[in-house]
Amino acid sequence: MTDGIMSKAATMEIPINSNGDTGALAEDDGLEQAAKLQWSLNESSRGTRDLQQVMVSGPNLNETSIVSGGYGGTAEGIIPTSSIKGPNMHHSSSSSSMAAEETTRGVAVEKIEAMRKWSLNTYKCTKQMISERFGRGSRTVDLELEAQIELLRDTKRKYENVLRLAQALTNHFYNMVQTQHSLGDTFADLSQKSPELRDEFGYNAETQKLLCKNGETLLGAINFFVSSINTLVNKTMEDTLMTIKMYENARLEFDAYRSDLEELSLGPRDAVAMARIDAAQQQYQVHKEKYERLRSDVTIKLKFLEENKVKVMHKQLLLFHNAISAYFAGNQQQLEQTLKQFNVKLRPPGADKPSWLEEQ
């Protein structure tokens, strides 16, 4: 009913008298008073509700209205923001894509930074290496440690030669034992087929079989010797040499950053130069600590390697000597006792030739 009255009041024609005043019609006055009364009641009720809502729960952003047409606009121009749902439909997917893009960008930045550091480090080390080779750059030298490293490399070359000769002896002796085994079988067969030479063939067959048995025992001792030397040379010594290689690379990096710091220290002392000197000082300290740590590791490994080498070679050389002496002296009991003394396990009878991996 109120809406009908307001609509009628808004569309009714208003007459104007000669003095510019509106005509005082009874119907118009009644409509105007009714409209003013209704508007006052609505505003009073609305203000009371808004005040209660603010005092109880505060402003609700989801019910905030956007007024078109400025202050005092009509109700038709009010648009509740809670009804605007277009952009929210793609909010989740766009957030996921943005997160994935940020992750990809972060990985790319890390790779670029790692590549930059690697390139800078490689440049400095190459420059230091060339300077040392042409005698223009200085290098850090530990005379005692360098002598121990050179002695280890020389020892490794000599032990590799011993290992190569022992492997050759194993192959030759294995072929000889196989030949003796075949020869003993042939003598035994001829002893059965030649009655007039039965005893002679029989003696030789027994001799070759005995030599073949003792040869297999000696072959087990030599294989054990070869395996132990191979472990010492290609595992224990090689592990120490790998640590030495890391130490030498750290030494080169340390000298490279030390030379870089010395060059910057001789230059100007402005703000930019001082910042570079501070950065170079930090890098120098990092590589110095790495160099000293690896130098300590090499010293410890060289000490343990020397002790292990003496222990292993003392046992293996004694085994090799006793086994060879007992075999060529024809002392079968002493040969078998030697293998028991050093806990050498023989290959089962009739076993094939050791594989290439076993010989290595």
Coordinates of C-alpha atoms in Angstrom, one line a residue:
M1 CA 0.0 0.0 0.0
T2 CA 2.8 2.4 0.8
D3 CA 4.5 1.6 -2.5
G4 CA 1.3 2.4 -4.3
I5 CA 1.0 5.8 -2.5
M6 CA 4.6 6.7 -3.2
S7 CA 4.3 5.8 -6.9
K8 CA 1.1 7.8 -7.2
A9 CA 2.7 10.8 -5.5
A10 CA 5.8 10.7 -7.7
T11 CA 3.9 10.6 -11.0
M12 CA 1.1 13.2 -10.2
E13 CA 1.2 16.5 -12.0
I14 CA 2.0 19.5 -9.8
P15 CA 0.4 22.8 -10.9
I16 CA 2.3 26.1 -10.5
N17 CA 0.5 29.4 -9.7
S18 CA 1.5 32.8 -10.9
N19 CA 3.8 33.3 -7.9
G20 CA 5.7 30.1 -8.4
D21 CA 4.0 28.3 -5.4
T22 CA 2.5 25.0 -5.8
G23 CA -1.2 24.6 -5.6
A24 CA -2.7 23.7 -2.3
L25 CA -4.9 20.8 -3.3
A26 CA -6.3 18.7 -0.5
E27 CA -5.5 15.4 -2.3
D28 CA -1.9 16.5 -2.9
D29 CA -1.4 17.5 0.7
G30 CA -2.8 14.2 1.9
L31 CA -0.5 12.2 -0.4
E32 CA 2.6 14.3 0.6
Q33 CA 1.9 13.9 4.3
A34 CA 1.5 10.2 3.9
A35 CA 4.7 9.8 1.9
K36 CA 6.7 11.9 4.5
L37 CA 5.3 9.9 7.4
Q38 CA 6.2 6.5 5.7
W39 CA 9.7 7.7 4.8
S40 CA 10.4 8.8 8.4
L41 CA 9.2 5.5 9.8
N42 CA 11.4 3.5 7.3
E43 CA 14.5 5.6 8.0
S44 CA 14.0 5.3 11.8
S45 CA 13.5 1.5 11.6
R46 CA 16.5 1.1 9.3
G47 CA 18.8 3.2 11.4
T48 CA 17.9 1.3 14.5
R49 CA 18.6 -2.1 12.8
D50 CA 21.9 -0.9 11.4
L51 CA 23.0 0.5 14.8
Q52 CA 22.1 -2.8 16.6
Q53 CA 23.9 -4.9 13.9
V54 CA 27.1 -2.8 14.2
M55 CA 27.1 -2.9 18.0
V56 CA 26.5 -6.7 18.2
S57 CA 28.6 -8.1 15.4
G58 CA 30.4 -5.3 13.7
P59 CA 30.2 -4.5 10.0
N60 CA 29.8 -7.5 7.6
L61 CA 31.9 -7.1 4.6
N62 CA 29.9 -9.7 2.7
E63 CA 26.8 -7.5 2.9
T64 CA 28.5 -4.2 2.0
S65 CA 26.5 -2.4 -0.7
I66 CA 27.8 -0.5 -3.7
V67 CA 25.6 2.6 -4.3
S68 CA 25.4 3.9 -7.9
G69 CA 24.4 7.4 -8.5
G70 CA 26.2 8.9 -5.5
Y71 CA 24.8 9.8 -2.0
G72 CA 21.1 9.5 -1.7
G73 CA 20.6 7.3 -4.7
T74 CA 17.5 5.1 -5.2
A75 CA 17.2 1.6 -3.9
E76 CA 17.4 0.3 -7.5
G77 CA 21.1 1.4 -7.7
I78 CA 22.2 -0.6 -4.6
I79 CA 24.1 -3.8 -5.6
P80 CA 25.0 -6.2 -2.8
T81 CA 28.6 -7.4 -3.2
S82 CA 27.6 -10.9 -2.0
S83 CA 25.8 -11.3 -5.2
I84 CA 28.9 -10.7 -7.3
K85 CA 30.2 -14.3 -7.8
G86 CA 31.8 -14.2 -11.3
P87 CA 35.5 -13.8 -10.3
N88 CA 35.3 -16.3 -7.4
M89 CA 34.5 -19.2 -9.7
H90 CA 38.1 -19.3 -11.0
H91 CA 39.9 -18.2 -7.8
S92 CA 41.0 -21.8 -6.8
S93 CA 42.4 -22.7 -10.2
S94 CA 44.2 -19.4 -10.6
S95 CA 45.8 -19.7 -7.2
S96 CA 47.0 -23.2 -8.0
S97 CA 48.5 -22.1 -11.3
M98 CA 50.2 -19.1 -9.6
A99 CA 51.7 -21.4 -6.9
A100 CA 53.0 -23.8 -9.6
E101 CA 54.5 -20.9 -11.5
E102 CA 56.2 -19.5 -8.4
T103 CA 57.7 -22.9 -7.7
T104 CA 59.0 -23.3 -11.2
R105 CA 60.4 -19.8 -11.1
G106 CA 62.1 -20.6 -7.8
V107 CA 63.7 -23.8 -9.1
A108 CA 65.0 -21.9 -12.2
V109 CA 66.5 -19.2 -10.1
E110 CA 68.3 -21.8 -7.9
K111 CA 69.7 -23.5 -11.0
I112 CA 70.9 -20.3 -12.5
E113 CA 72.5 -19.3 -9.2
A114 CA 74.2 -22.7 -8.9
M115 CA 75.5 -22.4 -12.5
R116 CA 76.8 -18.9 -11.8
K117 CA 78.7 -20.0 -8.7
W118 CA 80.1 -23.1 -10.6
S119 CA 81.3 -20.9 -13.5
L120 CA 82.9 -18.4 -11.2
N121 CA 84.7 -21.1 -9.2
T122 CA 85.9 -22.9 -12.4
Y123 CA 87.2 -19.6 -13.8
K124 CA 89.2 -18.8 -10.6
C125 CA 90.6 -22.4 -10.4
T126 CA 91.6 -22.4 -14.0
K127 CA 93.3 -19.1 -13.7
Q128 CA 95.2 -20.3 -10.6
M129 CA 96.2 -23.5 -12.3
I130 CA 97.6 -21.7 -15.4
S131 CA 99.4 -19.2 -13.1
E132 CA 101.1 -22.0 -11.2
R133 CA 102.0 -23.9 -14.4
F134 CA 103.8 -20.8 -15.9
G135 CA 105.4 -19.9 -12.5
R136 CA 103.5 -16.7 -12.0
G137 CA 101.2 -17.8 -9.1
S138 CA 102.1 -19.1 -5.7
R139 CA 100.8 -22.3 -4.3
T140 CA 100.4 -23.6 -0.7
V141 CA 102.8 -26.6 -0.1
D142 CA 103.0 -29.0 2.8
L143 CA 106.4 -30.6 2.2
E144 CA 105.9 -33.5 4.7
L145 CA 102.5 -34.4 3.4
E146 CA 103.5 -34.0 -0.3
A147 CA 106.4 -36.4 0.3
Q148 CA 104.0 -39.0 1.9
I149 CA 101.6 -38.7 -1.0
E150 CA 104.4 -39.2 -3.6
L151 CA 105.6 -42.2 -1.6
L152 CA 102.1 -43.7 -1.7
R153 CA 101.8 -43.3 -5.4
D154 CA 105.2 -44.9 -6.0
T155 CA 104.3 -47.8 -3.7
K156 CA 101.0 -48.3 -5.5
R157 CA 102.8 -48.5 -8.9
K158 CA 105.2 -51.2 -7.5
Y159 CA 102.4 -53.2 -5.8
E160 CA 100.4 -53.1 -9.1
N161 CA 103.5 -54.7 -10.8
V162 CA 103.6 -57.4 -8.1
L163 CA 99.9 -58.0 -8.6
R164 CA 100.3 -58.3 -12.4
L165 CA 103.1 -60.8 -12.0
A166 CA 101.3 -62.8 -9.4
Q167 CA 98.2 -63.0 -11.7
A168 CA 100.4 -64.2 -14.6
L169 CA 102.0 -66.9 -12.3
T170 CA 98.5 -68.0 -11.3
N171 CA 97.4 -68.4 -15.0
H172 CA 100.6 -70.2 -15.9
F173 CA 100.5 -72.5 -12.9
Y174 CA 96.8 -73.2 -13.5
N175 CA 97.6 -74.3 -17.1
M176 CA 100.4 -76.5 -15.8
V177 CA 98.2 -78.2 -13.2
Q178 CA 95.5 -78.9 -15.9
T179 CA 98.2 -80.4 -18.1
Q180 CA 99.4 -82.6 -15.3
H181 CA 95.9 -83.7 -14.7
S182 CA 95.4 -84.7 -18.3
L183 CA 98.7 -86.4 -18.5
G184 CA 97.9 -88.4 -15.4
D185 CA 94.6 -89.6 -16.9
T186 CA 96.4 -90.6 -20.1
F187 CA 99.0 -92.6 -18.2
A188 CA 96.3 -94.3 -16.3
D189 CA 94.5 -95.3 -19.5
L190 CA 97.7 -96.6 -21.1
S191 CA 98.4 -98.6 -18.0
Q192 CA 95.2 -100.5 -18.5
K193 CA 95.7 -101.0 -22.3
S194 CA 99.5 -101.8 -22.3
P195 CA 100.1 -104.9 -20.2
E196 CA 103.8 -104.9 -21.0
L197 CA 104.2 -101.3 -19.6
R198 CA 101.5 -101.5 -16.9
D199 CA 103.8 -100.7 -14.0
E200 CA 105.7 -97.9 -15.7
F201 CA 102.6 -96.1 -16.8
G202 CA 101.0 -96.7 -13.4
Y203 CA 103.9 -95.1 -11.5
N204 CA 103.8 -92.0 -13.7
A205 CA 100.1 -91.7 -13.4
E206 CA 100.3 -91.7 -9.6
T207 CA 103.1 -89.2 -9.7
Q208 CA 101.1 -86.8 -11.9
K209 CA 98.0 -87.1 -9.8
L210 CA 100.0 -86.3 -6.7
L211 CA 101.6 -83.3 -8.4
C212 CA 98.2 -82.2 -9.6
K213 CA 96.8 -82.4 -6.1
N214 CA 99.7 -80.4 -4.6
G215 CA 99.5 -78.0 -7.5
E216 CA 95.8 -77.3 -6.7
T217 CA 96.7 -76.7 -3.1
L218 CA 99.5 -74.3 -4.1
L219 CA 97.1 -72.6 -6.6
G220 CA 94.7 -71.9 -3.7
A221 CA 97.4 -70.2 -1.7
I222 CA 98.5 -68.1 -4.7
N223 CA 94.9 -67.1 -5.4
F224 CA 94.5 -66.0 -1.8
F225 CA 97.7 -64.0 -2.1
V226 CA 96.5 -62.3 -5.4
S227 CA 93.1 -61.5 -3.9
S228 CA 94.6 -59.8 -0.8
I229 CA 97.0 -57.8 -2.9
N230 CA 94.2 -56.7 -5.2
T231 CA 92.1 -55.5 -2.3
L232 CA 95.0 -53.6 -0.9
V233 CA 95.9 -51.9 -4.2
N234 CA 92.6 -51.3 -5.9
K235 CA 90.4 -50.6 -2.8
T236 CA 92.4 -49.5 0.2
M237 CA 95.1 -47.5 -1.6
E238 CA 92.6 -46.2 -4.2
D239 CA 90.3 -44.9 -1.5
T240 CA 93.1 -43.0 0.1
L241 CA 94.1 -41.6 -3.3
M242 CA 90.5 -40.4 -3.9
T243 CA 90.7 -38.5 -0.7
I244 CA 94.1 -37.1 -1.8
K245 CA 92.5 -35.9 -5.1
M246 CA 89.8 -34.1 -3.2
Y247 CA 92.5 -32.5 -1.0
E248 CA 94.4 -31.3 -4.0
N249 CA 91.3 -29.8 -5.6
A250 CA 90.5 -28.0 -2.3
R251 CA 94.1 -26.8 -2.2
L252 CA 93.7 -25.3 -5.7
E253 CA 90.4 -23.6 -4.7
F254 CA 92.0 -22.3 -1.5
D255 CA 95.0 -20.8 -3.4
A256 CA 92.6 -19.3 -6.1
Y257 CA 90.5 -17.5 -3.6
R258 CA 93.6 -16.5 -1.6
S259 CA 95.1 -14.9 -4.7
D260 CA 91.8 -13.2 -5.5
L261 CA 91.7 -11.7 -2.0
E262 CA 95.3 -10.5 -2.3
E263 CA 94.6 -8.8 -5.6
L264 CA 91.5 -7.0 -4.2
S265 CA 93.4 -5.9 -1.1
L266 CA 96.0 -4.1 -3.3
G267 CA 93.3 -2.1 -5.1
P268 CA 91.2 1.0 -4.1
R269 CA 89.3 1.2 -0.8
D270 CA 86.0 2.7 -1.8
A271 CA 82.6 1.4 -0.7
V272 CA 82.3 -1.0 -3.7
A273 CA 85.8 -2.3 -3.3
M274 CA 85.3 -2.9 0.4
A275 CA 82.1 -4.8 -0.2
R276 CA 84.0 -7.0 -2.7
I277 CA 86.8 -7.5 -0.2
D278 CA 84.4 -8.6 2.5
A279 CA 82.8 -11.1 0.1
A280 CA 86.2 -12.4 -1.0
Q281 CA 87.2 -12.7 2.7
Q282 CA 84.2 -14.9 3.4
Q283 CA 84.9 -17.2 0.5
Y284 CA 88.5 -17.4 1.4
Q285 CA 87.6 -18.5 5.0
V286 CA 85.2 -21.1 3.7
H287 CA 87.8 -22.7 1.3
K288 CA 90.5 -22.4 4.0
E289 CA 88.4 -24.5 6.4
K290 CA 87.6 -27.1 3.6
Y291 CA 91.3 -27.3 2.7
E292 CA 92.4 -27.8 6.4
R293 CA 89.7 -30.4 7.0
L294 CA 90.8 -32.5 3.9
R295 CA 94.4 -32.1 4.8
S296 CA 93.7 -33.6 8.2
D297 CA 91.7 -36.5 6.6
V298 CA 94.6 -37.3 4.2
T299 CA 97.0 -37.4 7.1
I300 CA 94.9 -39.8 9.1
K301 CA 94.2 -42.0 6.1
L302 CA 97.9 -42.2 5.2
K303 CA 98.7 -43.3 8.7
F304 CA 96.1 -46.0 8.8
L305 CA 97.0 -47.2 5.3
E306 CA 100.6 -47.6 6.3
E307 CA 99.7 -49.7 9.3
N308 CA 97.2 -51.8 7.3
K309 CA 99.7 -52.3 4.5
V310 CA 102.4 -53.7 6.9
K311 CA 100.0 -56.0 8.6
V312 CA 98.5 -57.4 5.3
M313 CA 101.8 -57.8 3.5
H314 CA 103.5 -59.5 6.5
K315 CA 100.8 -62.2 6.4
Q316 CA 100.6 -62.6 2.7
L317 CA 104.4 -62.7 2.1
L318 CA 104.8 -65.3 4.8
L319 CA 102.0 -67.4 3.2
F320 CA 103.5 -67.1 -0.3
H321 CA 107.0 -68.1 0.9
N322 CA 105.9 -71.1 3.0
A323 CA 103.5 -72.5 0.3
I324 CA 106.1 -72.2 -2.5
S325 CA 108.8 -73.7 -0.4
A326 CA 106.7 -76.7 0.7
Y327 CA 105.4 -77.4 -2.8
F328 CA 108.8 -77.5 -4.5
A329 CA 110.3 -79.4 -1.6
G330 CA 107.6 -82.0 -2.1
N331 CA 106.4 -81.7 1.5
Q332 CA 102.7 -82.2 1.1
Q333 CA 102.0 -82.1 4.8
Q334 CA 103.8 -78.8 5.2
L335 CA 101.9 -77.4 2.3
E336 CA 98.5 -78.4 3.7
Q337 CA 99.5 -77.1 7.2
T338 CA 100.4 -73.7 5.7
L339 CA 96.9 -73.3 4.2
K340 CA 95.3 -74.2 7.5
Q341 CA 97.6 -71.8 9.3
F342 CA 96.3 -68.9 7.2
N343 CA 92.7 -70.1 6.9
V344 CA 92.9 -70.5 3.1
K345 CA 89.8 -72.3 1.7
L346 CA 90.5 -74.5 -1.3
R347 CA 88.3 -74.7 -4.3
P348 CA 86.2 -77.9 -4.5
P349 CA 87.7 -80.7 -6.6
G350 CA 86.9 -80.5 -10.3
A351 CA 86.0 -76.8 -10.1
D352 CA 86.5 -74.8 -13.3
K353 CA 89.2 -72.2 -13.8
P354 CA 88.7 -69.0 -11.7
S355 CA 86.7 -66.4 -13.4
W356 CA 88.2 -63.1 -14.6
L357 CA 86.5 -61.3 -11.7
E358 CA 88.1 -63.7 -9.2
E359 CA 91.5 -63.3 -10.8
Q360 CA 91.1 -59.5 -10.6

